[in-house]
Amino acid sequence: MTTTSISDSNRVIIFDTTLRDGEQSPGASMNIEEKLEIARSLERLGVDVIEAGFPIASDGDFEAVQAIAKQSTTAIIAGLARSLTKDIDRCAEAVKPAGDRGRIHVFLATSALHREFKLGKAKDEIIKQAVEAVTYAKTLVHDVEFSPEDASRTEPEFLAEVVQAVIEAGASTVNIPDTVGYAYPDDYADLITYLRDRVSNIDQARISVHCHNDLGLAVANSLSAVRAGARQVECTINGIGERAGNCALEEVVMGMRVRKDMFGDVTTNIKAEHLFACSRLVQSITGLPLQRNKAIVGDNAFAHESGIHQHGVMKNPECYEIMTPQSVGVPQTNMVLGKHSGRAALADRLSGMGFEVEGDALNNVFTAFKELADRKKDIYDGDLIALVEQVVRGRSVSAWELEWLQTTSGTEAIATATVRLCKDGEAFTDAATGDGPVNAIANAIDRICSVHGEIEDYRLRSVTKGRDAQGEVSVRVKVDDVVVGGKGLSTDVVHASGLAYLDAINRASFQTVKTDFRDLSVP
Ligand code: KIV
Ligand code: ZN
């Protein structure tokens, strides 16, 4: 892959908003450690801009943006701000440790619906507020992006006026959000073309697109806009985001790469071989599992079931593969390590799959690997990835630990669970009944932790093939008003269920209700 400069006219800037818009997915809240881990992975992947949060939304968001700005070494670090002085000040302070790489992303809704029902403002007042916000932000940082929220439903003439005015005020990126996922590829491309024709100073800014997936068109719309001249795409890993999500980074990047014929000399800085590792990290941290048939990074993305396909793929992979699994970092399903493999071999294999695990984390993964090797004959890449995720995930939240559990259940028996948890060196044991063993375990954990969790979703997947495969349980649990994700991994699925439920309870204890930027009082 050839690298191009960020200012090259064919370079498409990849602006990742997993940590801001992605975090709006219900239950996807992350703590600072987890955000830092994802930010490191995004830099390894080569994203140009990381939107790290919305600093005015909460102290937690502010601290996360600041910590990511401090940690970052290559990416531009952006924070979101409404078009208000107090938001912009807070954002500037948060991105400051990134120095010249700090960006303030200011937004204000422009569509008739939002003007009338949300803001109660006339067109001229919107332009005035947007210009004042950009002008002010520009006094604090040199890199200012402006987003007219709900741009795709804004009258095009008015949108052009707004865009012209904010560029004049100093915005170096103008984003055209399809906030509610209403756009259609042809129309959206026409809108970009219209702005390029109509706005006389458009060459002084980069046109960005930000598509939501309500009609399943976020990637298609973004690609269409790039063909029309947009040179920044805002997206999230795995397409996570509120409602139906955002444009999926892995899909939009591979769309441009695989279909070079449609995009001319357009390039990105993404090192695609890290896509899979980054996708798994985000799944693991957010607890949001992917459907098996998810493009690029889903379990079935490179699986060939039918005999005819397999025959063709064996003779020449291009018969049925438009990209190789290796090109996006998907590990092969070979048995990789055995009981006698050492730490160096493990580190080597992990790094080959794009997981940089060092120090204590590597020791913990190695210990877990040895334990697993005692229980399971063949250890696959998938097993290793699951172990890494477990260690990474467990590192930041370990208030309560599961020491052991025991269940009895059956078609004619009342399910009963006895659970022993540990906290700060003290052990607590309790028992409960339930509709089944998982419910009984959850009830016993609730009794010990003095909480009440409602399991809203429960999923079990086999990490690899085989009867002794590890089972990975993902749950979404509502505790008071907070929905949190939990994960557990074990060769015993009942044990995995207990770990997943406890993981969610631990996470709930440090999370507060997430403030949606749209819920903050409107200026
Ligand atoms: O969807 C949207 O409009 C946004 C903006 C703040 C860019 O997320
Ligand atoms: Zn959005």
Short mmCIF file of C-alpha atoms and ligand atoms in Angstrom, two decimals:
data_model
loop_
_atom_site.label_atom_id
_atom_site.label_comp_id
_atom_site.label_asym_id
_atom_site.label_seq_id
_atom_site.Cartn_x
_atom_site.Cartn_y
_atom_site.Cartn_z
CA MET A 1 0.00 0.00 0.00
CA THR A 2 1.38 3.42 -0.88
CA THR A 3 1.08 6.10 1.76
CA THR A 4 -0.09 9.53 0.72
CA SER A 5 0.02 12.83 2.50
CA ILE A 6 -3.10 13.98 4.32
CA SER A 7 -3.26 16.99 2.01
CA ASP A 8 -3.21 14.90 -1.17
CA SER A 9 -6.41 15.59 -3.10
CA ASN A 10 -7.03 11.86 -3.57
CA ARG A 11 -6.58 11.03 0.07
CA VAL A 12 -9.80 10.18 1.94
CA ILE A 13 -9.46 11.04 5.61
CA ILE A 14 -10.86 8.33 7.85
CA PHE A 15 -12.52 10.00 10.82
CA ASP A 16 -13.43 7.40 13.41
CA THR A 17 -16.25 8.24 15.81
CA THR A 18 -16.54 4.86 17.59
CA LEU A 19 -15.74 6.58 20.89
CA ARG A 20 -18.32 9.35 20.42
CA ASP A 21 -21.22 8.42 18.10
CA GLY A 22 -20.47 4.70 18.51
CA GLU A 23 -20.73 5.01 22.24
CA GLN A 24 -24.32 6.20 21.78
CA SER A 25 -25.31 2.57 21.08
CA PRO A 26 -27.41 1.48 24.05
CA GLY A 27 -25.23 -0.45 26.47
CA ALA A 28 -21.98 0.45 24.71
CA SER A 29 -20.64 2.84 27.33
CA MET A 30 -16.93 2.43 27.91
CA ASN A 31 -14.67 3.53 30.71
CA ILE A 32 -11.48 5.54 30.21
CA GLU A 33 -9.13 2.54 30.19
CA GLU A 34 -11.25 0.89 27.53
CA LYS A 35 -11.40 4.04 25.43
CA LEU A 36 -7.63 4.37 25.63
CA GLU A 37 -7.25 0.77 24.51
CA ILE A 38 -9.52 1.36 21.53
CA ALA A 39 -7.74 4.61 20.68
CA ARG A 40 -4.40 2.75 20.59
CA SER A 41 -5.90 0.17 18.29
CA LEU A 42 -7.32 2.90 16.03
CA GLU A 43 -3.91 4.54 15.74
CA ARG A 44 -2.36 1.17 14.86
CA LEU A 45 -5.05 0.82 12.22
CA GLY A 46 -4.02 4.18 10.77
CA VAL A 47 -7.17 6.27 11.22
CA ASP A 48 -6.51 9.96 10.58
CA VAL A 49 -8.95 11.43 13.09
CA ILE A 50 -10.27 9.96 16.34
CA GLU A 51 -13.37 11.67 17.66
CA ALA A 52 -12.77 10.84 21.29
CA GLY A 53 -15.96 12.18 22.89
CA PHE A 54 -18.18 15.10 23.73
CA PRO A 55 -16.31 16.89 26.54
CA ILE A 56 -19.20 19.00 27.86
CA ALA A 57 -21.46 15.93 28.23
CA SER A 58 -19.89 14.72 31.48
CA ASP A 59 -16.67 14.81 33.47
CA GLY A 60 -16.03 11.25 32.33
CA ASP A 61 -16.25 12.27 28.68
CA PHE A 62 -13.96 15.25 29.27
CA GLU A 63 -11.36 13.10 31.03
CA ALA A 64 -11.49 10.46 28.31
CA VAL A 65 -10.92 13.00 25.53
CA GLN A 66 -8.08 14.57 27.48
CA ALA A 67 -6.44 11.22 28.23
CA ILE A 68 -6.70 10.13 24.60
CA ALA A 69 -5.26 13.46 23.46
CA LYS A 70 -2.35 12.90 25.86
CA GLN A 71 -1.74 9.32 24.76
CA SER A 72 -2.07 9.86 21.01
CA THR A 73 0.98 10.10 18.81
CA THR A 74 -0.25 10.31 15.23
CA ALA A 75 -4.01 10.85 14.90
CA ILE A 76 -5.86 14.14 15.03
CA ILE A 77 -7.94 14.11 18.22
CA ALA A 78 -11.36 15.69 17.87
CA GLY A 79 -13.96 16.57 20.47
CA LEU A 80 -17.58 17.45 19.77
CA ALA A 81 -19.12 20.77 20.85
CA ARG A 82 -22.48 22.44 20.35
CA SER A 83 -22.25 25.93 18.93
CA LEU A 84 -21.92 27.41 22.40
CA THR A 85 -18.95 29.12 24.02
CA LYS A 86 -19.01 26.89 27.10
CA ASP A 87 -18.94 23.71 24.96
CA ILE A 88 -16.15 25.04 22.78
CA ASP A 89 -14.05 26.09 25.78
CA ARG A 90 -14.43 22.68 27.40
CA CYS A 91 -13.61 20.93 24.14
CA ALA A 92 -10.50 23.07 23.54
CA GLU A 93 -9.24 22.23 27.00
CA ALA A 94 -9.84 18.51 26.47
CA VAL A 95 -8.02 18.27 23.13
CA LYS A 96 -5.16 20.54 24.22
CA PRO A 97 -2.67 17.74 25.08
CA ALA A 98 -2.77 16.71 21.41
CA GLY A 99 -1.17 20.07 20.52
CA ASP A 100 -1.40 20.81 16.82
CA ARG A 101 -3.40 17.63 16.35
CA GLY A 102 -6.37 18.93 18.36
CA ARG A 103 -9.63 19.53 16.50
CA ILE A 104 -12.89 21.13 17.66
CA HIS A 105 -15.94 19.71 15.92
CA VAL A 106 -18.78 22.20 16.22
CA PHE A 107 -22.33 21.38 15.21
CA LEU A 108 -25.69 23.11 14.88
CA ALA A 109 -28.88 21.77 13.30
CA THR A 110 -29.96 23.43 10.07
CA SER A 111 -33.03 21.57 8.73
CA ALA A 112 -36.46 23.21 8.83
CA LEU A 113 -37.71 20.58 11.29
CA HIS A 114 -34.87 21.17 13.71
CA ARG A 115 -35.00 24.95 13.28
CA GLU A 116 -38.67 25.03 14.13
CA PHE A 117 -39.12 22.29 16.71
CA LYS A 118 -35.75 21.93 18.39
CA LEU A 119 -34.08 25.30 18.19
CA GLY A 120 -36.92 27.74 17.55
CA LYS A 121 -34.58 29.80 15.40
CA ALA A 122 -34.83 31.46 12.01
CA LYS A 123 -32.36 30.86 9.20
CA ASP A 124 -30.38 34.05 9.80
CA GLU A 125 -30.05 33.26 13.49
CA ILE A 126 -28.68 29.80 12.64
CA ILE A 127 -26.05 31.25 10.32
CA LYS A 128 -25.09 33.84 12.91
CA GLN A 129 -24.69 31.27 15.67
CA ALA A 130 -22.73 28.86 13.45
CA VAL A 131 -20.36 31.61 12.29
CA GLU A 132 -19.82 32.90 15.83
CA ALA A 133 -19.09 29.38 17.05
CA VAL A 134 -16.57 28.62 14.31
CA THR A 135 -14.92 32.03 14.68
CA TYR A 136 -14.56 31.50 18.40
CA ALA A 137 -13.30 27.91 18.07
CA LYS A 138 -10.75 29.16 15.57
CA THR A 139 -9.24 31.43 18.23
CA LEU A 140 -8.52 28.32 20.32
CA VAL A 141 -7.35 25.73 17.77
CA HIS A 142 -6.35 25.92 14.13
CA ASP A 143 -8.37 22.85 13.11
CA VAL A 144 -12.14 23.43 13.23
CA GLU A 145 -14.81 21.22 11.71
CA PHE A 146 -18.42 22.31 11.34
CA SER A 147 -21.45 20.01 11.02
CA PRO A 148 -24.88 21.30 10.00
CA GLU A 149 -26.85 18.60 11.80
CA ASP A 150 -29.57 16.98 9.65
CA ALA A 151 -27.87 18.42 6.56
CA SER A 152 -29.41 15.85 4.21
CA ARG A 153 -32.91 17.15 5.08
CA THR A 154 -31.91 20.80 4.95
CA GLU A 155 -33.00 22.96 1.99
CA PRO A 156 -29.93 22.72 -0.33
CA GLU A 157 -29.81 26.51 -0.96
CA PHE A 158 -29.78 27.24 2.76
CA LEU A 159 -27.24 24.48 3.38
CA ALA A 160 -24.97 26.06 0.77
CA GLU A 161 -25.30 29.42 2.52
CA VAL A 162 -24.36 27.89 5.87
CA VAL A 163 -21.40 26.03 4.40
CA GLN A 164 -20.14 29.16 2.64
CA ALA A 165 -20.41 31.17 5.85
CA VAL A 166 -18.63 28.69 8.12
CA ILE A 167 -15.78 28.23 5.66
CA GLU A 168 -15.41 31.99 5.57
CA ALA A 169 -15.30 31.94 9.37
CA GLY A 170 -12.43 29.43 9.31
CA ALA A 171 -13.84 25.89 9.22
CA SER A 172 -11.33 23.68 7.45
CA THR A 173 -13.69 20.69 7.31
CA VAL A 174 -17.40 20.89 6.53
CA ASN A 175 -19.31 17.77 7.38
CA ILE A 176 -22.65 16.98 5.72
CA PRO A 177 -24.37 14.63 8.17
CA ASP A 178 -27.18 12.32 7.20
CA THR A 179 -28.24 12.42 10.83
CA VAL A 180 -31.32 10.23 10.55
CA GLY A 181 -30.14 7.92 7.78
CA TYR A 182 -32.63 9.34 5.28
CA ALA A 183 -30.33 9.91 2.31
CA TYR A 184 -30.18 7.79 -0.81
CA PRO A 185 -26.87 7.22 -2.64
CA ASP A 186 -27.68 9.17 -5.82
CA ASP A 187 -29.31 12.10 -4.02
CA TYR A 188 -26.56 12.29 -1.47
CA ALA A 189 -23.89 12.36 -4.19
CA ASP A 190 -25.93 15.06 -5.97
CA LEU A 191 -25.97 17.09 -2.77
CA ILE A 192 -22.17 16.91 -2.53
CA THR A 193 -21.86 17.88 -6.20
CA TYR A 194 -24.33 20.73 -5.67
CA LEU A 195 -22.28 22.10 -2.75
CA ARG A 196 -19.06 21.82 -4.75
CA ASP A 197 -20.66 23.81 -7.58
CA ARG A 198 -22.58 26.29 -5.53
CA VAL A 199 -20.25 27.24 -2.64
CA SER A 200 -17.61 29.55 -4.05
CA ASN A 201 -15.03 28.99 -1.28
CA ILE A 202 -15.52 25.20 -1.07
CA ASP A 203 -11.92 24.59 -2.16
CA GLN A 204 -10.74 26.05 1.15
CA ALA A 205 -12.29 23.17 3.08
CA ARG A 206 -12.51 19.42 3.01
CA ILE A 207 -15.98 17.97 2.49
CA SER A 208 -16.82 15.28 5.00
CA VAL A 209 -19.72 12.83 5.17
CA HIS A 210 -21.32 11.27 8.23
CA CYS A 211 -24.01 8.71 7.49
CA HIS A 212 -26.37 6.86 9.77
CA ASN A 213 -27.70 3.47 8.83
CA ASP A 214 -31.46 3.68 9.39
CA LEU A 215 -32.18 2.44 5.87
CA GLY A 216 -29.09 0.22 5.72
CA LEU A 217 -27.47 2.71 3.32
CA ALA A 218 -24.77 4.34 5.44
CA VAL A 219 -21.86 2.70 3.63
CA ALA A 220 -23.44 3.05 0.19
CA ASN A 221 -24.16 6.73 0.82
CA SER A 222 -20.63 7.38 2.05
CA LEU A 223 -19.05 5.65 -0.96
CA SER A 224 -21.32 7.52 -3.29
CA ALA A 225 -20.31 10.81 -1.68
CA VAL A 226 -16.61 9.97 -2.06
CA ARG A 227 -17.20 9.41 -5.77
CA ALA A 228 -18.77 12.87 -5.84
CA GLY A 229 -15.74 14.47 -4.19
CA ALA A 230 -16.10 14.09 -0.42
CA ARG A 231 -12.67 13.55 1.11
CA GLN A 232 -13.43 12.68 4.72
CA VAL A 233 -15.63 9.78 5.84
CA GLU A 234 -16.93 9.62 9.39
CA CYS A 235 -17.48 6.06 10.51
CA THR A 236 -17.29 3.60 13.37
CA ILE A 237 -15.74 0.19 13.85
CA ASN A 238 -18.38 -2.49 13.19
CA GLY A 239 -20.79 0.31 12.29
CA ILE A 240 -21.85 0.74 15.92
CA GLY A 241 -23.87 3.80 16.81
CA GLU A 242 -27.28 4.77 18.04
CA ARG A 243 -30.36 3.23 16.42
CA ALA A 244 -29.20 1.27 13.35
CA GLY A 245 -25.66 2.57 13.73
CA ASN A 246 -23.17 4.54 11.63
CA CYS A 247 -21.22 3.86 8.47
CA ALA A 248 -18.96 0.83 9.15
CA LEU A 249 -15.28 1.77 8.83
CA GLU A 250 -14.16 -1.67 7.67
CA GLU A 251 -16.80 -1.77 4.93
CA VAL A 252 -16.25 1.71 3.56
CA VAL A 253 -12.47 1.28 3.51
CA MET A 254 -12.57 -2.11 1.81
CA GLY A 255 -15.24 -0.84 -0.57
CA MET A 256 -12.83 1.80 -1.85
CA ARG A 257 -9.91 -0.63 -1.88
CA VAL A 258 -11.54 -3.61 -3.57
CA ARG A 259 -13.42 -1.49 -6.13
CA LYS A 260 -10.50 0.71 -7.15
CA ASP A 261 -12.08 0.83 -10.59
CA MET A 262 -14.89 2.96 -9.13
CA PHE A 263 -12.66 5.30 -7.15
CA GLY A 264 -9.72 6.14 -9.36
CA ASP A 265 -6.61 7.04 -7.37
CA VAL A 266 -8.42 7.51 -4.09
CA THR A 267 -6.49 6.15 -1.08
CA THR A 268 -6.77 5.93 2.69
CA ASN A 269 -4.10 5.46 5.34
CA ILE A 270 -5.78 2.37 6.78
CA LYS A 271 -3.63 -0.70 7.37
CA ALA A 272 -6.36 -3.16 6.54
CA GLU A 273 -4.57 -6.11 8.10
CA HIS A 274 -5.46 -4.60 11.50
CA LEU A 275 -9.19 -4.40 10.77
CA PHE A 276 -10.11 -7.73 12.30
CA ALA A 277 -8.19 -7.15 15.54
CA CYS A 278 -9.75 -3.72 15.96
CA SER A 279 -13.22 -5.08 15.25
CA ARG A 280 -12.80 -7.81 17.86
CA LEU A 281 -11.51 -5.35 20.43
CA VAL A 282 -14.55 -3.12 19.96
CA GLN A 283 -16.91 -6.11 20.14
CA SER A 284 -15.27 -7.28 23.28
CA ILE A 285 -15.19 -3.93 25.06
CA THR A 286 -18.67 -2.79 24.11
CA GLY A 287 -20.18 -6.24 24.51
CA LEU A 288 -21.97 -5.71 21.19
CA PRO A 289 -21.60 -8.95 19.21
CA LEU A 290 -21.70 -8.99 15.41
CA GLN A 291 -24.02 -11.02 13.26
CA ARG A 292 -22.15 -13.94 11.72
CA ASN A 293 -22.71 -12.69 8.18
CA LYS A 294 -21.38 -9.17 8.86
CA ALA A 295 -19.30 -8.04 5.87
CA ILE A 296 -15.49 -8.08 6.22
CA VAL A 297 -15.22 -9.06 9.89
CA GLY A 298 -18.16 -11.42 10.59
CA ASP A 299 -17.53 -15.09 11.38
CA ASN A 300 -18.94 -16.16 8.02
CA ALA A 301 -17.38 -13.42 5.90
CA PHE A 302 -14.87 -15.84 4.42
CA ALA A 303 -16.62 -19.17 5.07
CA HIS A 304 -17.49 -21.22 2.02
CA GLU A 305 -20.17 -23.75 2.78
CA SER A 306 -21.12 -25.22 -0.56
CA GLY A 307 -19.01 -27.87 -2.25
CA ILE A 308 -19.00 -26.01 -5.57
CA HIS A 309 -17.64 -22.87 -3.94
CA GLN A 310 -15.03 -24.77 -1.97
CA HIS A 311 -13.78 -26.48 -5.09
CA GLY A 312 -13.49 -23.16 -6.91
CA VAL A 313 -11.79 -21.44 -3.99
CA MET A 314 -9.24 -24.23 -3.69
CA LYS A 315 -8.36 -24.00 -7.38
CA ASN A 316 -8.27 -20.21 -7.41
CA PRO A 317 -9.53 -18.13 -4.45
CA GLU A 318 -10.53 -15.32 -6.81
CA CYS A 319 -13.39 -17.49 -8.07
CA TYR A 320 -15.38 -16.64 -4.93
CA GLU A 321 -13.23 -14.24 -2.89
CA ILE A 322 -12.95 -10.57 -3.80
CA MET A 323 -10.38 -10.04 -1.04
CA THR A 324 -8.36 -12.47 1.03
CA PRO A 325 -9.03 -13.05 4.73
CA GLN A 326 -5.35 -12.24 5.37
CA SER A 327 -5.75 -8.80 3.80
CA VAL A 328 -8.13 -7.78 6.60
CA GLY A 329 -6.35 -9.75 9.31
CA VAL A 330 -8.86 -12.58 9.68
CA PRO A 331 -6.97 -15.42 11.33
CA GLN A 332 -6.94 -18.90 9.85
CA THR A 333 -8.74 -21.61 11.74
CA ASN A 334 -5.67 -23.86 12.05
CA MET A 335 -4.65 -25.34 15.34
CA VAL A 336 -1.93 -22.93 16.36
CA LEU A 337 -0.43 -23.69 19.71
CA GLY A 338 -0.27 -26.62 22.05
CA LYS A 339 0.17 -27.31 25.72
CA HIS A 340 3.93 -26.97 25.51
CA SER A 341 4.09 -23.71 23.59
CA GLY A 342 5.91 -20.93 25.42
CA ARG A 343 5.17 -17.28 26.12
CA ALA A 344 7.26 -16.09 23.16
CA ALA A 345 5.34 -18.31 20.74
CA LEU A 346 2.07 -16.97 22.16
CA ALA A 347 3.20 -13.33 21.86
CA ASP A 348 4.37 -14.01 18.35
CA ARG A 349 1.10 -15.57 17.27
CA LEU A 350 -0.93 -12.76 18.84
CA SER A 351 1.14 -10.10 17.17
CA GLY A 352 0.75 -11.95 13.86
CA MET A 353 -3.00 -11.48 14.29
CA GLY A 354 -2.62 -7.76 15.06
CA PHE A 355 -2.94 -7.98 18.87
CA GLU A 356 -0.09 -6.17 20.61
CA VAL A 357 -0.15 -7.72 24.08
CA GLU A 358 2.76 -7.02 26.40
CA GLY A 359 3.83 -7.04 30.05
CA ASP A 360 1.25 -8.04 32.65
CA ALA A 361 -1.45 -8.47 30.04
CA LEU A 362 0.72 -11.01 28.21
CA ASN A 363 1.40 -12.85 31.47
CA ASN A 364 -2.31 -13.03 32.21
CA VAL A 365 -3.13 -14.27 28.72
CA PHE A 366 -0.35 -16.85 29.02
CA THR A 367 -1.71 -18.12 32.36
CA ALA A 368 -5.22 -18.35 30.90
CA PHE A 369 -3.80 -20.12 27.84
CA LYS A 370 -2.06 -22.76 29.99
CA GLU A 371 -5.25 -23.34 31.99
CA LEU A 372 -7.19 -23.74 28.78
CA ALA A 373 -4.62 -26.12 27.32
CA ASP A 374 -5.20 -28.40 30.30
CA ARG A 375 -8.90 -28.59 29.48
CA LYS A 376 -8.90 -28.41 25.71
CA LYS A 377 -6.83 -30.47 23.29
CA ASP A 378 -6.64 -28.14 20.30
CA ILE A 379 -6.17 -24.42 20.72
CA TYR A 380 -7.15 -22.32 17.73
CA ASP A 381 -6.59 -18.68 16.82
CA GLY A 382 -10.18 -18.02 17.87
CA ASP A 383 -9.41 -19.35 21.36
CA LEU A 384 -6.42 -17.02 21.69
CA ILE A 385 -8.43 -14.01 20.58
CA ALA A 386 -11.14 -14.82 23.10
CA LEU A 387 -8.54 -15.10 25.87
CA VAL A 388 -7.02 -11.73 24.97
CA GLU A 389 -10.44 -10.14 25.00
CA GLN A 390 -11.23 -11.65 28.36
CA VAL A 391 -8.03 -10.30 29.88
CA VAL A 392 -8.37 -6.86 28.29
CA ARG A 393 -11.98 -6.65 29.30
CA GLY A 394 -11.47 -7.92 32.83
CA ARG A 395 -8.56 -5.59 33.52
CA SER A 396 -10.55 -2.46 34.09
CA VAL A 397 -13.52 -3.86 36.01
CA SER A 398 -12.94 -6.44 38.64
CA ALA A 399 -14.87 -5.21 41.66
CA TRP A 400 -16.53 -8.61 42.24
CA GLU A 401 -14.82 -11.81 41.19
CA LEU A 402 -16.45 -15.18 40.68
CA GLU A 403 -14.67 -17.77 42.79
CA TRP A 404 -16.93 -20.71 41.98
CA LEU A 405 -20.49 -21.63 41.24
CA GLN A 406 -22.56 -24.77 41.41
CA THR A 407 -25.94 -25.40 39.82
CA THR A 408 -28.55 -28.12 39.72
CA SER A 409 -31.27 -28.14 37.10
CA GLY A 410 -33.29 -30.49 34.97
CA THR A 411 -36.69 -30.90 33.36
CA GLU A 412 -38.19 -32.09 36.65
CA ALA A 413 -36.11 -30.01 39.06
CA ILE A 414 -36.21 -26.44 40.33
CA ALA A 415 -33.01 -24.82 39.13
CA THR A 416 -30.79 -23.83 42.02
CA ALA A 417 -27.45 -22.05 42.06
CA THR A 418 -24.91 -21.52 44.79
CA VAL A 419 -22.38 -18.79 44.04
CA ARG A 420 -19.23 -17.65 45.80
CA LEU A 421 -17.95 -14.17 44.98
CA CYS A 422 -14.94 -12.29 46.27
CA LYS A 423 -14.46 -8.59 46.80
CA ASP A 424 -11.42 -6.89 48.33
CA GLY A 425 -10.20 -10.25 49.64
CA GLU A 426 -13.49 -11.12 51.37
CA ALA A 427 -15.64 -14.06 50.20
CA PHE A 428 -19.45 -14.07 50.04
CA THR A 429 -21.62 -17.11 49.34
CA ASP A 430 -25.34 -17.25 48.63
CA ALA A 431 -27.86 -19.46 46.85
CA ALA A 432 -31.04 -18.85 44.87
CA THR A 433 -33.53 -20.60 42.65
CA GLY A 434 -34.66 -19.50 39.19
CA ASP A 435 -36.39 -20.46 35.95
CA GLY A 436 -33.21 -22.15 34.81
CA PRO A 437 -29.57 -22.31 35.89
CA VAL A 438 -28.67 -18.92 34.34
CA ASN A 439 -31.56 -17.20 36.04
CA ALA A 440 -30.70 -18.91 39.33
CA ILE A 441 -27.08 -17.74 39.08
CA ALA A 442 -28.20 -14.19 38.30
CA ASN A 443 -30.52 -14.24 41.31
CA ALA A 444 -27.74 -15.50 43.59
CA ILE A 445 -25.35 -12.80 42.29
CA ASP A 446 -28.04 -10.15 42.80
CA ARG A 447 -28.45 -11.26 46.41
CA ILE A 448 -24.73 -11.02 47.12
CA CYS A 449 -24.20 -7.71 45.34
CA SER A 450 -27.51 -6.17 46.53
CA VAL A 451 -28.57 -5.21 43.02
CA HIS A 452 -31.33 -6.20 40.65
CA GLY A 453 -30.39 -6.84 37.06
CA GLU A 454 -32.82 -7.63 34.21
CA ILE A 455 -31.27 -9.72 31.44
CA GLU A 456 -32.46 -8.02 28.25
CA ASP A 457 -30.45 -10.14 25.85
CA TYR A 458 -28.49 -13.36 26.15
CA ARG A 459 -26.32 -14.88 23.41
CA LEU A 460 -24.11 -17.90 23.39
CA ARG A 461 -21.60 -18.63 20.68
CA SER A 462 -19.01 -21.27 20.22
CA VAL A 463 -15.59 -19.63 19.86
CA THR A 464 -14.21 -22.45 17.70
CA LYS A 465 -15.37 -25.81 16.45
CA GLY A 466 -15.37 -29.05 18.45
CA ARG A 467 -17.24 -30.48 21.41
CA ASP A 468 -14.73 -29.03 23.84
CA ALA A 469 -14.95 -25.57 22.27
CA GLN A 470 -15.11 -22.57 24.55
CA GLY A 471 -18.52 -20.94 24.85
CA GLU A 472 -18.68 -17.15 24.86
CA VAL A 473 -21.75 -15.65 26.48
CA SER A 474 -22.74 -12.01 25.80
CA VAL A 475 -25.50 -10.46 27.89
CA ARG A 476 -27.14 -7.09 28.06
CA VAL A 477 -28.38 -6.33 31.51
CA LYS A 478 -30.46 -3.42 32.75
CA VAL A 479 -29.50 -2.29 36.22
CA ASP A 480 -31.62 0.63 37.38
CA ASP A 481 -31.64 2.87 34.29
CA VAL A 482 -28.31 1.75 32.91
CA VAL A 483 -28.02 -0.91 30.22
CA VAL A 484 -24.65 -2.62 30.26
CA GLY A 485 -23.03 -5.39 28.26
CA GLY A 486 -21.29 -8.34 29.88
CA LYS A 487 -19.17 -11.17 28.52
CA GLY A 488 -17.99 -14.50 29.86
CA LEU A 489 -15.83 -17.23 28.42
CA SER A 490 -15.46 -20.84 29.52
CA THR A 491 -15.55 -24.36 28.19
CA ASP A 492 -18.59 -24.70 30.52
CA VAL A 493 -21.43 -22.52 29.22
CA VAL A 494 -23.13 -22.25 32.63
CA HIS A 495 -19.88 -20.93 34.07
CA ALA A 496 -19.56 -18.55 31.07
CA SER A 497 -23.09 -17.30 31.79
CA GLY A 498 -22.22 -16.53 35.41
CA LEU A 499 -19.06 -14.69 34.34
CA ALA A 500 -20.98 -12.67 31.76
CA TYR A 501 -23.70 -11.65 34.19
CA LEU A 502 -21.16 -10.67 36.85
CA ASP A 503 -19.15 -8.71 34.26
CA ALA A 504 -22.29 -6.67 33.51
CA ILE A 505 -23.01 -6.08 37.20
CA ASN A 506 -19.43 -4.89 37.74
CA ARG A 507 -19.71 -2.55 34.79
CA ALA A 508 -23.02 -1.13 35.97
CA SER A 509 -21.44 -0.08 39.24
CA PHE A 510 -19.17 2.47 37.56
CA GLN A 511 -21.46 3.67 34.83
CA THR A 512 -24.01 6.39 34.90
CA VAL A 513 -26.82 7.06 32.49
CA LYS A 514 -25.21 8.22 29.24
CA THR A 515 -26.20 11.68 28.13
CA ASP A 516 -27.11 11.86 24.48
CA PHE A 517 -25.88 15.12 22.98
CA ARG A 518 -29.37 15.68 21.68
CA ASP A 519 -30.74 15.53 25.22
CA LEU A 520 -28.55 18.30 26.53
CA SER A 521 -30.51 21.50 26.89
CA VAL A 522 -30.80 23.15 23.54
CA PRO A 523 -29.28 26.63 23.20
O1 KIV B 1 -25.44 12.43 13.29
C1 KIV B 1 -25.06 13.60 13.44
O2 KIV B 1 -25.62 14.55 12.88
C2 KIV B 1 -23.93 13.83 14.31
C3 KIV B 1 -23.34 15.19 14.26
C4 KIV B 1 -23.03 15.72 15.60
C5 KIV B 1 -22.15 15.18 13.36
O3 KIV B 1 -23.46 12.92 14.95
ZN ZN B 2 -24.08 10.95 14.09
#
